[in-house]
């Protein structure tokens, strides 16, 4: 109520965003003084950081998380570049080697002056996060005859099999993942969609869990979650 505007007649009060820059400065002059004083006292005079943080908090409060994420990326200097997982998919789908991708990354950055593609080390980190064995987990109660070590990534698919030339060619390459680690990876991959679905059903109070996951074994042995 302290800041409520009293219109003494005349034209109706215009919305802030519809004003000219000069009129916006005039209307916000008192708020600007307060923000400047706070920034100088608490944040070393960084007015921009204070204003962007206020905007970020306002977006989060309105559940506009996508726009808030974009703003946060700008604040952290990442700009509107592609996500490392997207860059990884581009590299794989276009059959680019690591050296070819690195050359493209450097060329685009030099020409545009922006980091649109992510460096190779970011792609390698994204790749690890997409593979089973990256996320720690535990079974309650523990599974019988299953190691409690969760850092199990790619496994040689032929390990544990008796070597016989009659069974498969000598140059056969097989890769597999431990079943429980692969399930955890699939759940983490679907985590964002699951949480968005809960928000759509107005279940925000339950977003922090805990969750019960029911795994139904299908006839082909691959499993349905």
mmCIF file of C-alpha atoms in Angstrom:
data_model
loop_
_atom_site.group_PDB
_atom_site.id
_atom_site.type_symbol
_atom_site.label_atom_id
_atom_site.label_comp_id
_atom_site.label_asym_id
_atom_site.label_seq_id
_atom_site.Cartn_x
_atom_site.Cartn_y
_atom_site.Cartn_z
ATOM 1 C CA UNK A 1 0.000 0.000 0.000
ATOM 2 C CA UNK A 2 2.949 2.302 0.600
ATOM 3 C CA UNK A 3 3.827 2.425 -3.100
ATOM 4 C CA UNK A 4 0.281 2.458 -4.528
ATOM 5 C CA UNK A 5 -0.061 5.165 -7.177
ATOM 6 C CA UNK A 6 -2.832 7.719 -6.855
ATOM 7 C CA UNK A 7 -4.140 8.783 -10.246
ATOM 8 C CA UNK A 8 -5.448 12.343 -9.920
ATOM 9 C CA UNK A 9 -7.317 12.290 -13.198
ATOM 10 C CA UNK A 10 -6.305 12.744 -16.807
ATOM 11 C CA UNK A 11 -5.076 9.898 -18.987
ATOM 12 C CA UNK A 12 -4.948 6.397 -17.462
ATOM 13 C CA UNK A 13 -1.552 5.385 -16.152
ATOM 14 C CA UNK A 14 0.487 3.614 -18.842
ATOM 15 C CA UNK A 15 2.173 0.270 -18.272
ATOM 16 C CA UNK A 16 5.878 0.540 -17.502
ATOM 17 C CA UNK A 17 6.982 -1.427 -20.590
ATOM 18 C CA UNK A 18 4.954 0.824 -22.912
ATOM 19 C CA UNK A 19 6.814 3.972 -21.810
ATOM 20 C CA UNK A 20 9.784 5.572 -23.512
ATOM 21 C CA UNK A 21 13.199 4.927 -22.001
ATOM 22 C CA UNK A 22 13.253 8.445 -20.552
ATOM 23 C CA UNK A 23 9.840 7.973 -18.927
ATOM 24 C CA UNK A 24 10.887 4.578 -17.539
ATOM 25 C CA UNK A 25 13.950 6.167 -15.927
ATOM 26 C CA UNK A 26 11.761 8.887 -14.413
ATOM 27 C CA UNK A 27 9.220 6.454 -12.958
ATOM 28 C CA UNK A 28 11.874 4.119 -11.534
ATOM 29 C CA UNK A 29 14.226 6.817 -10.250
ATOM 30 C CA UNK A 30 13.563 6.055 -6.553
ATOM 31 C CA UNK A 31 13.934 2.296 -7.060
ATOM 32 C CA UNK A 32 17.169 2.886 -8.990
ATOM 33 C CA UNK A 33 18.581 4.851 -6.057
ATOM 34 C CA UNK A 34 17.682 2.044 -3.642
ATOM 35 C CA UNK A 35 19.184 -0.665 -5.864
ATOM 36 C CA UNK A 36 22.341 1.385 -6.378
ATOM 37 C CA UNK A 37 22.712 1.934 -2.633
ATOM 38 C CA UNK A 38 22.236 -1.788 -1.942
ATOM 39 C CA UNK A 39 24.703 -2.805 -4.666
ATOM 40 C CA UNK A 40 27.368 -0.430 -3.376
ATOM 41 C CA UNK A 41 26.884 -1.631 0.197
ATOM 42 C CA UNK A 42 26.512 -5.390 -0.342
ATOM 43 C CA UNK A 43 27.781 -6.339 -3.827
ATOM 44 C CA UNK A 44 30.733 -4.067 -4.515
ATOM 45 C CA UNK A 45 28.709 -1.767 -6.752
ATOM 46 C CA UNK A 46 27.602 -4.519 -9.180
ATOM 47 C CA UNK A 47 24.160 -3.100 -10.038
ATOM 48 C CA UNK A 48 23.785 -5.382 -13.063
ATOM 49 C CA UNK A 49 24.163 -8.537 -10.955
ATOM 50 C CA UNK A 50 21.569 -7.307 -8.443
ATOM 51 C CA UNK A 51 19.009 -6.453 -11.145
ATOM 52 C CA UNK A 52 19.513 -9.708 -13.068
ATOM 53 C CA UNK A 53 19.220 -11.730 -9.865
ATOM 54 C CA UNK A 54 15.958 -9.962 -8.995
ATOM 55 C CA UNK A 55 14.629 -10.751 -12.474
ATOM 56 C CA UNK A 56 15.784 -14.360 -12.131
ATOM 57 C CA UNK A 57 13.995 -14.759 -8.793
ATOM 58 C CA UNK A 58 10.826 -13.214 -10.240
ATOM 59 C CA UNK A 59 10.852 -15.723 -13.116
ATOM 60 C CA UNK A 60 11.402 -18.655 -10.761
ATOM 61 C CA UNK A 61 8.537 -17.452 -8.549
ATOM 62 C CA UNK A 62 6.231 -17.539 -11.587
ATOM 63 C CA UNK A 63 7.494 -21.054 -12.550
ATOM 64 C CA UNK A 64 8.959 -19.680 -15.787
ATOM 65 C CA UNK A 65 11.976 -21.938 -15.399
ATOM 66 C CA UNK A 66 12.987 -22.189 -19.057
ATOM 67 C CA UNK A 67 13.358 -18.423 -19.428
ATOM 68 C CA UNK A 68 15.123 -18.328 -16.052
ATOM 69 C CA UNK A 69 17.582 -20.990 -17.223
ATOM 70 C CA UNK A 70 18.357 -18.946 -20.343
ATOM 71 C CA UNK A 71 18.960 -15.837 -18.219
ATOM 72 C CA UNK A 72 21.157 -17.828 -15.845
ATOM 73 C CA UNK A 73 23.198 -19.061 -18.796
ATOM 74 C CA UNK A 74 23.746 -15.461 -19.923
ATOM 75 C CA UNK A 75 24.756 -14.452 -16.388
ATOM 76 C CA UNK A 76 27.316 -17.270 -16.297
ATOM 77 C CA UNK A 77 28.753 -16.320 -19.669
ATOM 78 C CA UNK A 78 27.429 -19.335 -21.569
ATOM 79 C CA UNK A 79 25.152 -17.241 -23.736
ATOM 80 C CA UNK A 80 22.595 -19.069 -25.869
ATOM 81 C CA UNK A 81 24.985 -21.845 -26.869
ATOM 82 C CA UNK A 82 23.904 -25.407 -27.493
ATOM 83 C CA UNK A 83 23.752 -27.886 -24.644
ATOM 84 C CA UNK A 84 26.727 -30.304 -24.572
ATOM 85 C CA UNK A 85 24.391 -33.290 -25.063
ATOM 86 C CA UNK A 86 22.987 -31.631 -28.210
ATOM 87 C CA UNK A 87 26.516 -31.016 -29.516
ATOM 88 C CA UNK A 88 27.354 -34.660 -28.817
ATOM 89 C CA UNK A 89 24.316 -35.782 -30.816
ATOM 90 C CA UNK A 90 25.343 -33.503 -33.709
ATOM 91 C CA UNK A 91 28.879 -34.915 -33.708
ATOM 92 C CA UNK A 92 27.614 -38.512 -33.721
ATOM 93 C CA UNK A 93 24.842 -38.019 -36.294
ATOM 94 C CA UNK A 94 27.156 -36.188 -38.717
ATOM 95 C CA UNK A 95 29.948 -38.784 -38.270
ATOM 96 C CA UNK A 96 32.488 -36.148 -37.222
ATOM 97 C CA UNK A 97 35.702 -37.313 -35.603
ATOM 98 C CA UNK A 98 36.892 -35.499 -32.468
ATOM 99 C CA UNK A 99 39.466 -33.532 -34.474
ATOM 100 C CA UNK A 100 36.887 -32.575 -37.138
ATOM 101 C CA UNK A 101 34.425 -31.430 -34.469
ATOM 102 C CA UNK A 102 37.142 -29.419 -32.692
ATOM 103 C CA UNK A 103 38.024 -27.684 -35.967
ATOM 104 C CA UNK A 104 34.348 -26.807 -36.538
ATOM 105 C CA UNK A 105 34.035 -25.568 -32.934
ATOM 106 C CA UNK A 106 37.043 -23.249 -33.301
ATOM 107 C CA UNK A 107 35.923 -21.961 -36.718
ATOM 108 C CA UNK A 108 32.376 -21.109 -35.581
ATOM 109 C CA UNK A 109 33.669 -19.403 -32.430
ATOM 110 C CA UNK A 110 36.201 -17.341 -34.423
ATOM 111 C CA UNK A 111 33.665 -16.284 -37.078
ATOM 112 C CA UNK A 112 30.697 -15.484 -34.809
ATOM 113 C CA UNK A 113 32.564 -14.411 -31.685
ATOM 114 C CA UNK A 114 30.189 -16.610 -29.669
ATOM 115 C CA UNK A 115 30.552 -20.065 -28.188
ATOM 116 C CA UNK A 116 27.630 -21.770 -29.913
ATOM 117 C CA UNK A 117 29.135 -25.261 -29.851
ATOM 118 C CA UNK A 118 30.660 -26.658 -26.665
ATOM 119 C CA UNK A 119 34.314 -27.791 -26.364
ATOM 120 C CA UNK A 120 35.213 -31.478 -26.558
ATOM 121 C CA UNK A 121 35.746 -31.895 -22.816
ATOM 122 C CA UNK A 122 32.124 -30.798 -22.229
ATOM 123 C CA UNK A 123 30.959 -33.425 -24.740
ATOM 124 C CA UNK A 124 32.961 -36.133 -22.967
ATOM 125 C CA UNK A 125 31.403 -35.152 -19.637
ATOM 126 C CA UNK A 126 27.928 -35.227 -21.197
ATOM 127 C CA UNK A 127 28.645 -38.651 -22.693
ATOM 128 C CA UNK A 128 29.606 -40.059 -19.295
ATOM 129 C CA UNK A 129 26.380 -38.741 -17.778
ATOM 130 C CA UNK A 130 24.337 -40.461 -20.510
ATOM 131 C CA UNK A 131 25.917 -43.895 -20.019
ATOM 132 C CA UNK A 132 24.991 -46.418 -17.305
ATOM 133 C CA UNK A 133 27.313 -46.453 -14.319
ATOM 134 C CA UNK A 134 27.452 -42.665 -13.904
ATOM 135 C CA UNK A 135 24.741 -42.193 -11.258
ATOM 136 C CA UNK A 136 25.264 -43.769 -7.799
ATOM 137 C CA UNK A 137 22.422 -45.872 -6.403
ATOM 138 C CA UNK A 138 21.739 -48.678 -3.951
ATOM 139 C CA UNK A 139 19.217 -51.473 -3.663
ATOM 140 C CA UNK A 140 17.156 -51.870 -0.485
ATOM 141 C CA UNK A 141 17.361 -54.695 0.431
ATOM 142 C CA UNK A 142 20.640 -55.536 -1.380
ATOM 143 C CA UNK A 143 20.349 -57.912 -4.320
ATOM 144 C CA UNK A 144 21.798 -61.376 -3.916
ATOM 145 C CA UNK A 145 24.857 -62.215 -6.013
ATOM 146 C CA UNK A 146 25.028 -58.631 -7.372
ATOM 147 C CA UNK A 147 27.970 -56.357 -6.601
ATOM 148 C CA UNK A 148 27.203 -53.182 -4.650
ATOM 149 C CA UNK A 149 29.624 -51.283 -6.910
ATOM 150 C CA UNK A 150 27.513 -48.949 -9.066
ATOM 151 C CA UNK A 151 30.320 -47.506 -11.192
ATOM 152 C CA UNK A 152 29.759 -50.130 -13.866
ATOM 153 C CA UNK A 153 29.783 -48.704 -17.366
ATOM 154 C CA UNK A 154 30.393 -50.522 -20.634
ATOM 155 C CA UNK A 155 31.127 -54.225 -20.160
ATOM 156 C CA UNK A 156 32.769 -56.536 -22.677
ATOM 157 C CA UNK A 157 29.816 -58.492 -23.998
ATOM 158 C CA UNK A 158 31.910 -61.628 -24.484
ATOM 159 C CA UNK A 159 33.364 -61.673 -20.976
ATOM 160 C CA UNK A 160 32.584 -64.843 -19.067
ATOM 161 C CA UNK A 161 31.829 -66.826 -22.220
ATOM 162 C CA UNK A 162 34.023 -69.797 -23.190
ATOM 163 C CA UNK A 163 36.209 -68.937 -26.160
ATOM 164 C CA UNK A 164 35.181 -70.986 -29.158
ATOM 165 C CA UNK A 165 35.745 -70.080 -32.785
ATOM 166 C CA UNK A 166 32.736 -72.214 -33.702
ATOM 167 C CA UNK A 167 30.350 -70.047 -31.664
ATOM 168 C CA UNK A 168 31.217 -66.603 -33.071
ATOM 169 C CA UNK A 169 33.778 -65.031 -35.420
ATOM 170 C CA UNK A 170 37.161 -64.059 -33.986
ATOM 171 C CA UNK A 171 36.632 -60.340 -34.718
ATOM 172 C CA UNK A 172 33.274 -60.129 -32.915
ATOM 173 C CA UNK A 173 32.833 -57.016 -30.737
ATOM 174 C CA UNK A 174 30.080 -57.062 -28.115
ATOM 175 C CA UNK A 175 29.219 -54.448 -25.507
ATOM 176 C CA UNK A 176 26.647 -54.603 -22.733
ATOM 177 C CA UNK A 177 25.595 -52.854 -19.529
ATOM 178 C CA UNK A 178 24.643 -54.226 -16.152
ATOM 179 C CA UNK A 179 20.855 -54.403 -16.056
ATOM 180 C CA UNK A 180 20.265 -52.448 -12.838
ATOM 181 C CA UNK A 181 22.741 -49.699 -13.821
ATOM 182 C CA UNK A 182 20.991 -49.363 -17.194
ATOM 183 C CA UNK A 183 17.602 -49.005 -15.458
ATOM 184 C CA UNK A 184 18.917 -46.240 -13.194
ATOM 185 C CA UNK A 185 20.359 -44.461 -16.243
ATOM 186 C CA UNK A 186 16.977 -44.666 -18.003
ATOM 187 C CA UNK A 187 15.202 -43.224 -14.958
ATOM 188 C CA UNK A 188 17.655 -40.324 -14.696
ATOM 189 C CA UNK A 189 17.196 -39.672 -18.407
ATOM 190 C CA UNK A 190 13.422 -39.434 -17.882
ATOM 191 C CA UNK A 191 13.712 -37.415 -14.662
ATOM 192 C CA UNK A 192 12.962 -34.036 -16.244
ATOM 193 C CA UNK A 193 9.897 -35.372 -18.083
ATOM 194 C CA UNK A 194 8.639 -37.046 -14.908
ATOM 195 C CA UNK A 195 8.955 -33.832 -12.880
ATOM 196 C CA UNK A 196 7.312 -31.758 -15.635
ATOM 197 C CA UNK A 197 4.445 -34.256 -15.691
ATOM 198 C CA UNK A 198 4.024 -33.939 -11.939
ATOM 199 C CA UNK A 199 3.934 -30.141 -12.222
ATOM 200 C CA UNK A 200 1.289 -30.438 -14.932
ATOM 201 C CA UNK A 201 -0.805 -32.540 -12.529
ATOM 202 C CA UNK A 202 -0.354 -29.953 -9.725
ATOM 203 C CA UNK A 203 1.772 -32.322 -7.635
ATOM 204 C CA UNK A 204 4.438 -29.730 -6.792
ATOM 205 C CA UNK A 205 4.380 -30.695 -3.098
ATOM 206 C CA UNK A 206 5.782 -34.122 -3.971
ATOM 207 C CA UNK A 207 8.644 -33.046 -6.274
ATOM 208 C CA UNK A 208 11.290 -33.734 -3.613
ATOM 209 C CA UNK A 209 10.221 -37.372 -3.295
ATOM 210 C CA UNK A 210 10.735 -40.028 -2.204
ATOM 211 C CA UNK A 211 9.430 -41.911 -5.249
ATOM 212 C CA UNK A 212 8.416 -45.534 -5.678
ATOM 213 C CA UNK A 213 9.390 -46.949 -9.075
ATOM 214 C CA UNK A 214 7.612 -50.080 -10.287
ATOM 215 C CA UNK A 215 9.570 -52.154 -12.795
ATOM 216 C CA UNK A 216 7.549 -54.661 -14.805
ATOM 217 C CA UNK A 217 9.506 -57.346 -16.604
ATOM 218 C CA UNK A 218 8.263 -57.761 -20.172
ATOM 219 C CA UNK A 219 8.324 -60.923 -22.250
ATOM 220 C CA UNK A 220 11.411 -59.902 -24.257
ATOM 221 C CA UNK A 221 13.484 -59.431 -21.102
ATOM 222 C CA UNK A 222 14.222 -55.762 -21.821
ATOM 223 C CA UNK A 223 11.953 -54.462 -19.080
ATOM 224 C CA UNK A 224 9.221 -51.827 -18.936
ATOM 225 C CA UNK A 225 9.501 -49.014 -16.404
#
